[in-house]
CSV table of N, CA and C in Angstrom, one decimal:
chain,number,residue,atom,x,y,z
G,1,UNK,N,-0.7,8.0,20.1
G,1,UNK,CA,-1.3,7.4,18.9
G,1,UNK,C,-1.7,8.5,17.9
G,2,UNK,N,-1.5,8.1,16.5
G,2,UNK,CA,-1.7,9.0,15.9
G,2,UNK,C,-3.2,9.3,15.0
G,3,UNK,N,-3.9,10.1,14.9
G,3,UNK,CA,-5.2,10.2,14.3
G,3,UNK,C,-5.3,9.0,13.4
G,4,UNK,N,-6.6,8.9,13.7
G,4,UNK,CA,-7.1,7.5,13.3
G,4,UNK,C,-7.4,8.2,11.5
G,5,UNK,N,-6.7,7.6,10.4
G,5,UNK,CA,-7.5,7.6,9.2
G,5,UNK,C,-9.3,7.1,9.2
G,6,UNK,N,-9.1,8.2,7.9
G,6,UNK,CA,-10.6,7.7,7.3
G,6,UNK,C,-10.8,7.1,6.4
G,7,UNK,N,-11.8,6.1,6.7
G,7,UNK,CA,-11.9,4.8,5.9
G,7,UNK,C,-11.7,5.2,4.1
G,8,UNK,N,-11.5,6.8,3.5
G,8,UNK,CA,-11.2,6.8,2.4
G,8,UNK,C,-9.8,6.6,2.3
G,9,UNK,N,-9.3,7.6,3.3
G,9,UNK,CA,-7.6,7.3,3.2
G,9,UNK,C,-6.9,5.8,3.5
G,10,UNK,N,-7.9,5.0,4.3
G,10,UNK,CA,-7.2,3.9,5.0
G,10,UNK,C,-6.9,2.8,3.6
G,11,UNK,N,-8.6,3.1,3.0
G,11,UNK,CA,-8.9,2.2,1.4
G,11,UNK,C,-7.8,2.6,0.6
G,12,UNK,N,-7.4,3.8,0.3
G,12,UNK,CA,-6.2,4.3,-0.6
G,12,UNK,C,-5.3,3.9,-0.6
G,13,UNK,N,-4.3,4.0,1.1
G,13,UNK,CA,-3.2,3.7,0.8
G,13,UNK,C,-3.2,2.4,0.9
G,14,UNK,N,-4.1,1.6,1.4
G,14,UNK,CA,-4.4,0.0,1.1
G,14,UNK,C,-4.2,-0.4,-0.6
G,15,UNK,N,-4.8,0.4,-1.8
G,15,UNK,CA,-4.6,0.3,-2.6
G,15,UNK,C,-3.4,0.7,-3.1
G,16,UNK,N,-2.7,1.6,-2.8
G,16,UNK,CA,-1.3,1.8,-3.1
G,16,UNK,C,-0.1,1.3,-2.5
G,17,UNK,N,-0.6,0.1,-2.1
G,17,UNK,CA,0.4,-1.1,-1.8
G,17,UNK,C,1.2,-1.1,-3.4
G,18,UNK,N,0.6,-1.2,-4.3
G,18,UNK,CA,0.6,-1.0,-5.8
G,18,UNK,C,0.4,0.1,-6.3
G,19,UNK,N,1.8,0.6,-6.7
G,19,UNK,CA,1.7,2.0,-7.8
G,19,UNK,C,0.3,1.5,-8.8
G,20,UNK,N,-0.6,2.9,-8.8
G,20,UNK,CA,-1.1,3.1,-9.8
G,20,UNK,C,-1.8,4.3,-9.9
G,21,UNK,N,-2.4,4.5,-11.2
G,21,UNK,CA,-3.1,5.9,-11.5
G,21,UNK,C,-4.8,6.0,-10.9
G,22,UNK,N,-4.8,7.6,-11.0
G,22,UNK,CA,-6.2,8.2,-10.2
G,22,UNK,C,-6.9,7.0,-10.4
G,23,UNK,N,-7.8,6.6,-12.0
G,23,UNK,CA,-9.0,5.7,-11.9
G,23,UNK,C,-8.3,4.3,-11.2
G,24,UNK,N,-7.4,4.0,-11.7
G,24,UNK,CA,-6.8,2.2,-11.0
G,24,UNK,C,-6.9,2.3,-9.5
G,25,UNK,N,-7.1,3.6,-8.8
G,25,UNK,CA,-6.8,3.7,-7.4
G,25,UNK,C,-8.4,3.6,-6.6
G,26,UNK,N,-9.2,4.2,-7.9
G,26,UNK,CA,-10.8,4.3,-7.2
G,26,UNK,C,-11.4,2.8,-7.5
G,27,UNK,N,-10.9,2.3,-9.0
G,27,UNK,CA,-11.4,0.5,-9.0
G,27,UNK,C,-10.9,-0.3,-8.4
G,28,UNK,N,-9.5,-0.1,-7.6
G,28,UNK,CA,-9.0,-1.0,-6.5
G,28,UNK,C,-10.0,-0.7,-5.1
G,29,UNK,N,-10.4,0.6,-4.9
G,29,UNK,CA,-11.1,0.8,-4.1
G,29,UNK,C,-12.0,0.1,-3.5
G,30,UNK,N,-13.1,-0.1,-4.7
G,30,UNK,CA,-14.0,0.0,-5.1
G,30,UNK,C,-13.8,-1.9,-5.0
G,31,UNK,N,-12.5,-2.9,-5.2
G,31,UNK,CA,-12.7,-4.2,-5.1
G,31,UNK,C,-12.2,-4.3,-4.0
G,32,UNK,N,-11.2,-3.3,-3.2
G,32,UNK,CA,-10.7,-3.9,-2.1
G,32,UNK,C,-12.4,-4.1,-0.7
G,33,UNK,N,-13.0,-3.4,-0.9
G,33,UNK,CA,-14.4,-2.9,-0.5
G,33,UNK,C,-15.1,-3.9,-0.8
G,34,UNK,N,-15.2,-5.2,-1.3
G,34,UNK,CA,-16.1,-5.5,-2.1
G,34,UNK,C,-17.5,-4.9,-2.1
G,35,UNK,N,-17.4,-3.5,-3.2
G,35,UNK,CA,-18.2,-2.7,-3.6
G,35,UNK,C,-19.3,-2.3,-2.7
G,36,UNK,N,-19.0,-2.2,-1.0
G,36,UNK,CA,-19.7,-1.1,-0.5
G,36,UNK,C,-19.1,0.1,-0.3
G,37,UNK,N,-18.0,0.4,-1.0
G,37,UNK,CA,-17.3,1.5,-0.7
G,37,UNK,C,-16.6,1.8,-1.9
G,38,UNK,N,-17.4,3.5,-2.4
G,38,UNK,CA,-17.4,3.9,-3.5
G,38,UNK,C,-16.3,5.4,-3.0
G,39,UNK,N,-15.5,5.7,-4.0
G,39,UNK,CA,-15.0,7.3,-3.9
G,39,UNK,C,-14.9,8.0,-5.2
G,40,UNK,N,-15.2,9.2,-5.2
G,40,UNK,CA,-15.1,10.2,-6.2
G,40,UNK,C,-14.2,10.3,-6.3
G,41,UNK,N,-13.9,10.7,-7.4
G,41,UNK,CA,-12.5,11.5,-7.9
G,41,UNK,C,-12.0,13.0,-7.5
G,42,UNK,N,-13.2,13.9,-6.9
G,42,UNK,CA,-12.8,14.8,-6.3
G,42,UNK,C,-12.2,14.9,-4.6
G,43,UNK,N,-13.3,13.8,-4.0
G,43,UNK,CA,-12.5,13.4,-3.1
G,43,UNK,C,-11.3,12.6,-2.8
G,44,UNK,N,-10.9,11.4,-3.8
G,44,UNK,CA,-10.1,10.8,-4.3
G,44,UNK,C,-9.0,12.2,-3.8
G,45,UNK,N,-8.8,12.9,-5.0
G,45,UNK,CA,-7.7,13.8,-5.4
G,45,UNK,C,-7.4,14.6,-4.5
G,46,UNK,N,-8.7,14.9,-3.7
G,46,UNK,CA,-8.4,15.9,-2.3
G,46,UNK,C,-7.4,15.0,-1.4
G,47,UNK,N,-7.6,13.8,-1.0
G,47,UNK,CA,-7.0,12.9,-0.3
G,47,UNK,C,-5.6,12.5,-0.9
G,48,UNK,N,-5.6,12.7,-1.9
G,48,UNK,CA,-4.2,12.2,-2.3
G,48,UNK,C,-2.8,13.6,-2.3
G,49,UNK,N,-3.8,14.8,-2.4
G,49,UNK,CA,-2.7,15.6,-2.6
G,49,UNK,C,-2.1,15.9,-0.9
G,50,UNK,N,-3.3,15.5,0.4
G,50,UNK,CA,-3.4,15.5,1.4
G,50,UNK,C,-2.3,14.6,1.5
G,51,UNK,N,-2.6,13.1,1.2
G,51,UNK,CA,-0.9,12.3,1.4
G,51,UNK,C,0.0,12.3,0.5
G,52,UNK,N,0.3,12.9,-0.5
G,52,UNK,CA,1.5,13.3,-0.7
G,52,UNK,C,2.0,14.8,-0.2
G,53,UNK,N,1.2,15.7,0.4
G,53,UNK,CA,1.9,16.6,1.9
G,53,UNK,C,2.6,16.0,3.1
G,54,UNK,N,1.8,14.7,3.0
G,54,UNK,CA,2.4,14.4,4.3
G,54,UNK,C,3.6,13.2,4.0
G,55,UNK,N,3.7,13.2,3.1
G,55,UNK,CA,4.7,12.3,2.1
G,55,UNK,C,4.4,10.6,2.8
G,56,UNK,N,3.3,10.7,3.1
G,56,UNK,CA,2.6,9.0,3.2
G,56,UNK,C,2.7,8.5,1.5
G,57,UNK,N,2.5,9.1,0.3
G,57,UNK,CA,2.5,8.7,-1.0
G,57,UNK,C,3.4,9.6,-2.1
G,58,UNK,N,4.0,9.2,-3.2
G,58,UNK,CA,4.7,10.0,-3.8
G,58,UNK,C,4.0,9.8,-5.1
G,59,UNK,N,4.1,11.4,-6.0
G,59,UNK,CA,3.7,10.9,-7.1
G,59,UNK,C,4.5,11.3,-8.0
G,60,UNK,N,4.1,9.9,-8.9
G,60,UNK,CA,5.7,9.9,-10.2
G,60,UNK,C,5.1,10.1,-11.5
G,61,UNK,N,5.6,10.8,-12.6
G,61,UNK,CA,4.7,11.3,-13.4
G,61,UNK,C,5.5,10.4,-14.6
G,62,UNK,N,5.3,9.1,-15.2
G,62,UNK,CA,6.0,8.9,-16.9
G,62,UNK,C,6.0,10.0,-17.8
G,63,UNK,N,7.1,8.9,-18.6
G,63,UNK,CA,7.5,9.0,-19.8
G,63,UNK,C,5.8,9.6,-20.6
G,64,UNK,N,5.0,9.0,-20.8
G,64,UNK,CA,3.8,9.3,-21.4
G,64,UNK,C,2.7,10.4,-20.4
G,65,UNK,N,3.4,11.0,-19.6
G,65,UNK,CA,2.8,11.9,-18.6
G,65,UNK,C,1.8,11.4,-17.8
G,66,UNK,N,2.0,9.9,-17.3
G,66,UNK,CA,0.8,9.5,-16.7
G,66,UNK,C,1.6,9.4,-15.0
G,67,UNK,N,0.4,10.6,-14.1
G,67,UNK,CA,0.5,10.2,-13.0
G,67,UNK,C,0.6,9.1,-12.4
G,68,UNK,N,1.5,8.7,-11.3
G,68,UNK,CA,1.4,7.5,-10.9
G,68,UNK,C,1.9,7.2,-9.2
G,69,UNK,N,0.9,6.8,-9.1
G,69,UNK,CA,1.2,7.2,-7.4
G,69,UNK,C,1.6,6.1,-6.3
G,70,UNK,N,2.4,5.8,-5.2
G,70,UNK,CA,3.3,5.0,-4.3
G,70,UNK,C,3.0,5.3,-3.4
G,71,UNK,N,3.1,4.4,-2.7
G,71,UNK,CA,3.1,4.8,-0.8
G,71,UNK,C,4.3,4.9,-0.4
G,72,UNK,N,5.0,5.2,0.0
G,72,UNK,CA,6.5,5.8,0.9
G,72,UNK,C,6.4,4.7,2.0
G,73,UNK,N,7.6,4.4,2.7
G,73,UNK,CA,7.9,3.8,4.0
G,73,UNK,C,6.7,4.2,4.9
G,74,UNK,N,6.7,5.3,5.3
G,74,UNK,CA,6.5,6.3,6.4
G,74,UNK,C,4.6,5.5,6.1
G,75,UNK,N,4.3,5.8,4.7
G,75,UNK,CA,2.8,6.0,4.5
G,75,UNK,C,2.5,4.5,4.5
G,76,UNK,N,3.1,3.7,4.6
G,76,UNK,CA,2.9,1.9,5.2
G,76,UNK,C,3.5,1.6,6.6
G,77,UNK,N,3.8,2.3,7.5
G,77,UNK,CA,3.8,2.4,8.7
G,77,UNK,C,2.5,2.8,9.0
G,78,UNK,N,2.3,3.9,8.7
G,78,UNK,CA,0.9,4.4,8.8
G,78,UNK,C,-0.4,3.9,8.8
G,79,UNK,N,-0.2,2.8,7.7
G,79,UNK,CA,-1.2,2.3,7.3
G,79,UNK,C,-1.5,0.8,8.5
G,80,UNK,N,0.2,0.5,8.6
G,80,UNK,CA,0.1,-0.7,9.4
G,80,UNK,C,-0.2,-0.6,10.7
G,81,UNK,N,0.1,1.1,11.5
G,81,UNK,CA,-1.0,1.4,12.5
G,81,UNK,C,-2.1,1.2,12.8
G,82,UNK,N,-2.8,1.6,11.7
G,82,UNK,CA,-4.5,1.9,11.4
G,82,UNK,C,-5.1,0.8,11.2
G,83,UNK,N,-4.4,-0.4,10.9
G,83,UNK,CA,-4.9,-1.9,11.1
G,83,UNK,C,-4.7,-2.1,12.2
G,84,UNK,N,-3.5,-2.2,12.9
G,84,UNK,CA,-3.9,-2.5,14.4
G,84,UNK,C,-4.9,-1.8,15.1
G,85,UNK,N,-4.6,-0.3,15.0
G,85,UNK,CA,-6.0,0.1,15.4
G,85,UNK,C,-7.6,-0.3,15.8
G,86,UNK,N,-7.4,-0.3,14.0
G,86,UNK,CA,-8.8,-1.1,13.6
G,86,UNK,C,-9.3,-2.3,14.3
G,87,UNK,N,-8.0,-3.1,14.2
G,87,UNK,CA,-8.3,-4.5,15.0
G,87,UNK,C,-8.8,-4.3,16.5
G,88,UNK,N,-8.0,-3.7,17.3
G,88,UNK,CA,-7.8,-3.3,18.9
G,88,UNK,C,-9.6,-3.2,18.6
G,89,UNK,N,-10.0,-2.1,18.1
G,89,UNK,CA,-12.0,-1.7,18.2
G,89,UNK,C,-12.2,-2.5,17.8
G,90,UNK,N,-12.2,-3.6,16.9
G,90,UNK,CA,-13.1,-4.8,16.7
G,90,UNK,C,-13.1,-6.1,17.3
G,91,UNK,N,-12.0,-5.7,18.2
G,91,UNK,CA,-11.9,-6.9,19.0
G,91,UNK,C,-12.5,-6.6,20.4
G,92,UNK,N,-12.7,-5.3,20.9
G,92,UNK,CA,-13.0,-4.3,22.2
G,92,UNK,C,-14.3,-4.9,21.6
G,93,UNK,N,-15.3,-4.4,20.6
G,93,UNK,CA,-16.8,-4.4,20.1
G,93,UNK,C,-17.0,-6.0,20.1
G,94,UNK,N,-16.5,-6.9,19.6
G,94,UNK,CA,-16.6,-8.8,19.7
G,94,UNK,C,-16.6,-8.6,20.8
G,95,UNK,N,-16.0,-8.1,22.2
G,95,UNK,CA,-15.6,-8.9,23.2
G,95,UNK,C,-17.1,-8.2,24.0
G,96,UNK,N,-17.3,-7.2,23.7
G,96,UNK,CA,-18.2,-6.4,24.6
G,96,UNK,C,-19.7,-7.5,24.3
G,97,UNK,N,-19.6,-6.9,22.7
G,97,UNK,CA,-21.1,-7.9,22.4
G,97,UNK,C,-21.3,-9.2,22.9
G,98,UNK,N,-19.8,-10.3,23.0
G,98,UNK,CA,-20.2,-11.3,23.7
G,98,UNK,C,-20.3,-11.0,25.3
G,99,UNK,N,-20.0,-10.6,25.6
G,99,UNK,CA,-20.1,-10.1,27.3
G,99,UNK,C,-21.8,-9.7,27.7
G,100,UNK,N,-22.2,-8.9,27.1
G,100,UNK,CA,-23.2,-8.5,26.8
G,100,UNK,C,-24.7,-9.5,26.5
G,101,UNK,N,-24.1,-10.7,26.0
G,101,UNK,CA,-25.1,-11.8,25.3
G,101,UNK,C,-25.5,-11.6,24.3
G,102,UNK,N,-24.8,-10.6,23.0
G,102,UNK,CA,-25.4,-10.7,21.9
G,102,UNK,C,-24.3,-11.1,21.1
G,103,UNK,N,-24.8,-11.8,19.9
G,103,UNK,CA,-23.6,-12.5,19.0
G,103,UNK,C,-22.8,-11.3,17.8
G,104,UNK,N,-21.3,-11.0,17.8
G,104,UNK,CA,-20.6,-10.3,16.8
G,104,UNK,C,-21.5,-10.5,15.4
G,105,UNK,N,-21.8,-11.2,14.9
G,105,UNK,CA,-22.0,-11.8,13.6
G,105,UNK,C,-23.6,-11.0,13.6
G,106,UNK,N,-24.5,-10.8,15.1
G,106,UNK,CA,-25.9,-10.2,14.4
G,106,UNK,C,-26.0,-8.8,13.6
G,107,UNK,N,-26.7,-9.1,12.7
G,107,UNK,CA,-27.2,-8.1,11.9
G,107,UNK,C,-27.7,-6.6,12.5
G,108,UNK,N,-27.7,-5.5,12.8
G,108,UNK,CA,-28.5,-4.7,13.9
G,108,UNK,C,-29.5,-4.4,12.9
């Protein structure tokens, strides 16, 4: 299995299901989250030059010089990992809590 993404990278290339530029990628963020999950632009940009090294994202620069960034095959495999992933632990955490006698849904 491969290294579990961080919930910034996971939110990104979630948002780059849809080409778009730096800020369009932090307000998709920012609604894919419904707004508990904020990202800078410096971390943003660290993360992105990080996936386009690992060619999980490409970026395409227009006609009017505006960056514009994609997820690749490879970087939506990736991503569709990290959902299963994700799922696998929150289904392990539901099953434990009910085992346990306490309900998924309580607040801690």
């Amino acid at each position: 299995m491969e290294d579990a993404l961080t919930d910034a990278t996971y939110l990104i290339l979630l948002a780059l299901l849809k080409p778009q530029h730096g800020y369009a990628i932090m307000k998709q963020v920012h609604e894919i989250s419904q707004g508990s999950f904020e990202i800078g632009p410096a971390t943003m940009y660290t993360i992105l030059k990080k996936l386009t090294k690992k060619e999980w994202i490409i970026l395409d620069e227009t006609a009017d010089r505006k960056k514009i960034y994609r997820i690749t095959q490879r970087g939506k495999e990736v991503l569709e990992n990290d959902i299963l992933r994700r799922k696998l632990f929150y289904d392990i955490g539901a099953g434990f809590i009910k085992q346990v006698g306490g309900s998924e849904n309580e607040k801690a």
